[in-house]
Short mmCIF file of C-alpha atoms in Angstrom, two decimals:
data_model
loop_
_atom_site.label_atom_id
_atom_site.label_comp_id
_atom_site.label_asym_id
_atom_site.label_seq_id
_atom_site.Cartn_x
_atom_site.Cartn_y
_atom_site.Cartn_z
CA MET A 28 -67.26 11.13 -59.60
CA ILE A 29 -63.51 12.39 -59.14
CA ASP A 30 -62.39 10.03 -61.85
CA ALA A 31 -64.72 11.20 -64.20
CA PHE A 32 -64.11 14.90 -63.33
CA LEU A 33 -60.19 14.54 -63.79
CA ILE A 34 -60.94 13.06 -67.23
CA ALA A 35 -63.12 15.56 -68.34
CA HIS A 36 -60.93 18.62 -67.01
CA PRO A 37 -57.37 18.01 -67.89
CA PHE A 38 -56.67 21.75 -67.34
CA VAL A 39 -57.76 21.31 -63.65
CA VAL A 40 -55.12 18.30 -63.30
CA VAL A 41 -52.45 20.44 -64.80
CA ALA A 42 -53.29 23.23 -62.38
CA VAL A 43 -53.00 20.99 -59.57
CA TRP A 44 -49.96 19.61 -60.64
CA ALA A 45 -48.59 23.11 -61.28
CA ALA A 46 -49.31 24.09 -57.67
CA LEU A 47 -47.92 21.05 -56.16
CA TYR A 48 -44.59 21.27 -58.36
CA THR A 49 -44.35 25.04 -57.03
CA SER A 50 -44.88 24.31 -53.37
CA ASP A 51 -42.32 21.53 -53.82
CA TYR A 52 -39.73 23.96 -54.96
CA TYR A 53 -40.28 26.54 -52.39
CA LEU A 54 -40.63 24.05 -49.70
CA THR A 55 -37.14 22.65 -50.67
CA LEU A 56 -35.78 26.35 -50.54
CA TRP A 57 -37.24 26.86 -47.09
CA GLY A 58 -35.55 23.53 -45.94
CA ALA A 59 -32.23 24.61 -47.38
CA ARG A 60 -32.31 28.05 -45.92
CA LEU A 61 -33.06 26.48 -42.32
CA TYR A 62 -30.10 23.81 -43.09
CA LYS A 63 -27.72 26.59 -44.30
CA GLU A 64 -28.47 28.97 -41.34
CA THR A 65 -28.87 26.51 -38.28
CA VAL A 66 -29.04 22.89 -38.97
CA SER A 67 -25.79 22.44 -40.81
CA THR A 68 -24.10 23.09 -37.34
CA TYR A 69 -25.52 19.85 -36.22
CA ILE A 70 -26.32 17.66 -39.21
CA ASP A 71 -24.07 17.35 -42.36
CA PHE A 72 -25.75 15.65 -45.36
CA ASP A 73 -22.55 15.09 -47.22
CA GLY A 74 -23.23 17.71 -49.99
CA SER A 75 -26.26 19.82 -51.11
CA TYR A 76 -29.61 19.51 -49.21
CA GLU A 77 -31.20 19.06 -52.58
CA LEU A 78 -31.36 15.46 -53.82
CA GLU A 79 -32.22 16.12 -57.47
CA GLN A 80 -29.36 17.04 -59.62
CA VAL A 81 -30.90 19.49 -61.95
CA PHE A 82 -31.94 21.61 -58.92
CA LYS A 83 -28.74 21.70 -56.88
CA LYS A 84 -27.28 24.69 -57.97
CA ASP A 85 -30.40 26.88 -57.89
CA ILE A 86 -31.20 25.52 -54.31
CA ASP A 87 -27.82 25.61 -52.95
CA ALA A 88 -27.80 29.47 -54.23
CA LEU A 89 -31.19 29.95 -52.55
CA ARG A 90 -32.42 31.27 -55.96
CA TRP A 91 -36.15 32.31 -55.72
CA ILE A 92 -36.72 32.03 -59.45
CA SER A 93 -35.07 29.04 -61.37
CA PRO A 94 -35.11 28.84 -64.99
CA GLU A 95 -34.65 25.07 -64.74
CA TRP A 96 -37.62 24.84 -62.28
CA VAL A 97 -39.65 26.79 -65.01
CA TYR A 98 -38.40 24.50 -67.77
CA GLN A 99 -39.28 21.38 -65.72
CA LEU A 100 -42.81 22.74 -64.87
CA GLY A 101 -43.60 23.39 -68.62
CA LEU A 102 -42.24 20.23 -69.62
CA SER A 103 -44.03 18.08 -67.02
CA SER A 104 -47.38 19.89 -67.65
CA SER A 105 -47.16 19.42 -71.51
CA VAL A 106 -46.28 15.65 -70.66
CA LEU A 107 -49.58 15.43 -68.66
CA MET A 108 -51.56 17.21 -71.58
CA PHE A 109 -49.99 15.04 -74.03
CA CYS A 110 -50.97 11.60 -72.06
CA TRP A 111 -54.50 13.03 -71.69
CA LEU A 112 -54.63 13.48 -75.46
CA LEU A 113 -53.30 10.11 -76.15
CA THR A 114 -55.18 8.01 -73.67
CA VAL A 115 -58.43 9.73 -73.63
CA ARG A 116 -58.84 11.39 -77.29
CA ILE A 117 -56.81 8.85 -79.39
CA LEU A 118 -56.70 5.54 -77.61
CA GLU A 119 -59.97 6.07 -75.74
CA VAL A 120 -58.69 4.40 -72.49
CA PRO A 121 -59.06 7.06 -70.03
CA GLU A 122 -58.15 4.79 -67.12
CA LEU A 123 -54.38 5.08 -68.42
CA PHE A 124 -54.69 8.79 -67.96
CA LEU A 125 -55.70 8.18 -64.25
CA VAL A 126 -52.63 6.12 -63.77
CA VAL A 127 -50.47 8.94 -65.10
CA VAL A 128 -52.12 11.52 -62.93
CA GLY A 129 -51.80 9.26 -59.63
CA ALA A 130 -47.94 8.75 -60.63
CA TYR A 131 -47.65 12.58 -60.89
CA VAL A 132 -49.72 13.97 -58.18
CA LEU A 133 -49.61 11.23 -55.48
CA LEU A 134 -45.84 10.93 -55.79
CA GLU A 135 -45.61 14.81 -55.30
CA ALA A 136 -47.90 14.57 -52.15
CA VAL A 137 -45.41 11.97 -50.74
CA VAL A 138 -42.71 14.36 -51.51
CA HIS A 139 -44.64 17.21 -49.73
CA THR A 140 -44.73 15.14 -46.33
CA ARG A 141 -40.87 14.78 -46.42
CA HIS A 142 -40.45 18.56 -46.91
CA VAL A 143 -42.89 19.22 -44.09
CA SER A 144 -41.10 16.82 -41.81
CA ASN A 145 -37.89 18.54 -42.57
CA VAL A 146 -38.93 21.86 -41.98
CA VAL A 147 -40.63 20.97 -38.70
CA LEU A 148 -37.43 19.17 -37.46
CA PHE A 149 -35.20 21.95 -38.58
CA ARG A 150 -37.25 24.76 -36.97
CA THR A 151 -37.40 22.64 -33.80
CA LEU A 152 -33.69 22.40 -33.76
CA LYS A 153 -33.29 26.07 -33.49
CA THR A 154 -34.72 25.71 -30.15
CA ARG A 155 -31.83 25.98 -27.34
CA GLY A 156 -31.15 22.65 -26.16
CA ALA A 157 -33.01 20.62 -28.57
CA VAL A 158 -29.87 18.93 -29.93
CA GLU A 159 -26.30 18.24 -29.06
CA GLY A 160 -23.09 16.96 -30.84
CA ARG A 161 -23.02 16.86 -34.67
CA ILE A 162 -23.51 13.89 -37.13
CA LYS A 163 -22.50 13.34 -40.77
CA TYR A 164 -24.71 11.26 -43.02
CA ALA A 165 -22.93 9.77 -46.28
CA ARG A 166 -24.78 10.68 -49.29
CA TRP A 167 -26.09 7.35 -49.90
CA VAL A 168 -27.72 7.03 -46.56
CA THR A 169 -30.10 10.05 -47.21
CA ASP A 170 -30.86 8.30 -50.74
CA ARG A 171 -31.57 5.11 -48.73
CA VAL A 172 -33.95 6.69 -46.24
CA SER A 173 -35.82 8.38 -48.93
CA LYS A 174 -36.18 5.19 -50.69
CA ALA A 175 -37.69 3.58 -47.48
CA GLN A 176 -40.20 6.47 -46.94
CA VAL A 177 -41.24 6.44 -50.61
CA LEU A 178 -41.65 2.51 -50.71
CA ALA A 179 -43.74 2.86 -47.40
CA PHE A 180 -46.24 5.22 -49.28
CA ALA A 181 -46.37 2.74 -52.43
CA LEU A 182 -47.51 0.07 -50.10
CA VAL A 183 -50.11 2.40 -48.64
CA PHE A 184 -51.21 3.24 -52.05
CA ILE A 185 -51.53 -0.34 -53.07
CA VAL A 186 -53.87 -1.12 -49.97
CA CYS A 187 -56.00 2.00 -50.84
CA PHE A 188 -56.23 0.57 -54.43
CA ALA A 189 -57.24 -2.91 -53.12
CA ILE A 190 -59.81 -1.28 -50.90
CA SER A 191 -61.28 1.20 -53.29
CA ALA A 192 -60.55 0.03 -56.74
CA LYS A 193 -59.75 3.82 -57.64
CA ILE A 194 -57.18 3.59 -60.52
CA ILE A 195 -55.38 6.97 -59.15
CA PHE A 196 -53.97 4.97 -56.27
CA LEU A 197 -52.59 2.31 -58.59
CA GLY A 198 -50.89 5.17 -60.35
CA GLY A 199 -49.33 6.56 -57.16
CA ALA A 200 -48.13 3.21 -56.19
CA LEU A 201 -46.58 2.81 -59.63
CA GLY A 202 -45.07 6.19 -59.34
CA CYS A 203 -43.73 5.53 -55.90
CA LEU A 204 -42.09 2.16 -57.16
CA LEU A 205 -40.39 3.78 -60.06
CA ASN A 206 -38.90 6.40 -57.73
CA THR A 207 -37.88 3.78 -55.07
CA LEU A 208 -36.05 1.85 -57.89
CA ARG A 209 -34.40 5.16 -59.05
CA LEU A 210 -33.21 5.98 -55.50
CA ALA A 211 -32.03 2.56 -54.86
CA ARG A 212 -29.80 2.82 -57.97
CA GLN A 213 -28.68 6.23 -56.86
CA ALA A 214 -27.74 4.96 -53.17
CA ARG A 215 -26.02 2.02 -54.88
CA ARG A 216 -23.90 4.08 -57.09
CA ARG A 217 -23.11 6.58 -54.44
CA ARG A 218 -22.03 4.08 -51.97
CA MET A 219 -19.92 2.36 -54.41
CA THR A 220 -18.09 5.73 -55.30
CA ALA A 221 -17.60 6.61 -51.62
CA THR A 222 -16.22 3.08 -50.86
CA SER A 223 -13.74 3.35 -53.91
CA ILE A 224 -12.35 6.69 -52.73
CA THR A 225 -12.21 5.82 -49.03
CA PRO A 226 -8.54 5.18 -48.10
CA THR A 227 -7.55 1.73 -46.94
CA PRO A 228 -6.08 1.97 -43.48
CA HIS A 229 -2.46 0.62 -42.90
CA SER A 230 -2.06 -2.07 -40.55
#
């Protein structure tokens, strides 16, 4: 069973996580490059292509090696190993480790679907006649759309858990729901900020 394998081989879990986290960064970099080179002519995301504040400078600079990314990868991998030690070795509740694995890995898989979608769209927009005009999204709109996408996957994982009773899907649902709440708060904060600095038209 996959559950027993993941519990017995935490280093495999960390390796999978590291691979996903790495491809996440470089897919973001690819999307940012396409956005800068072509797509920004047609679409303005009201700031950086990168949604995560800690990576904005590196992604905006199209930096292939990011010290922040290395640090975050090391930190998150260490947290995974600590969770395995705590839940499997100390508490002897391995199901909790599967929840953590689902929250990490399945949420990252969701992020990958967004990256792939963006890259396909951006490459398509390079085709002559594929797009006309220009649109600018307020930053909070991007956050709200991302929230809706992640929430949809949370519901999918809940259904998968209900059908299969696999704990890892429960973890994926929880990870997505937490991310949804974070994006909702972020969108609300940015919308309030944008509203407060928008000048009131004179009658």
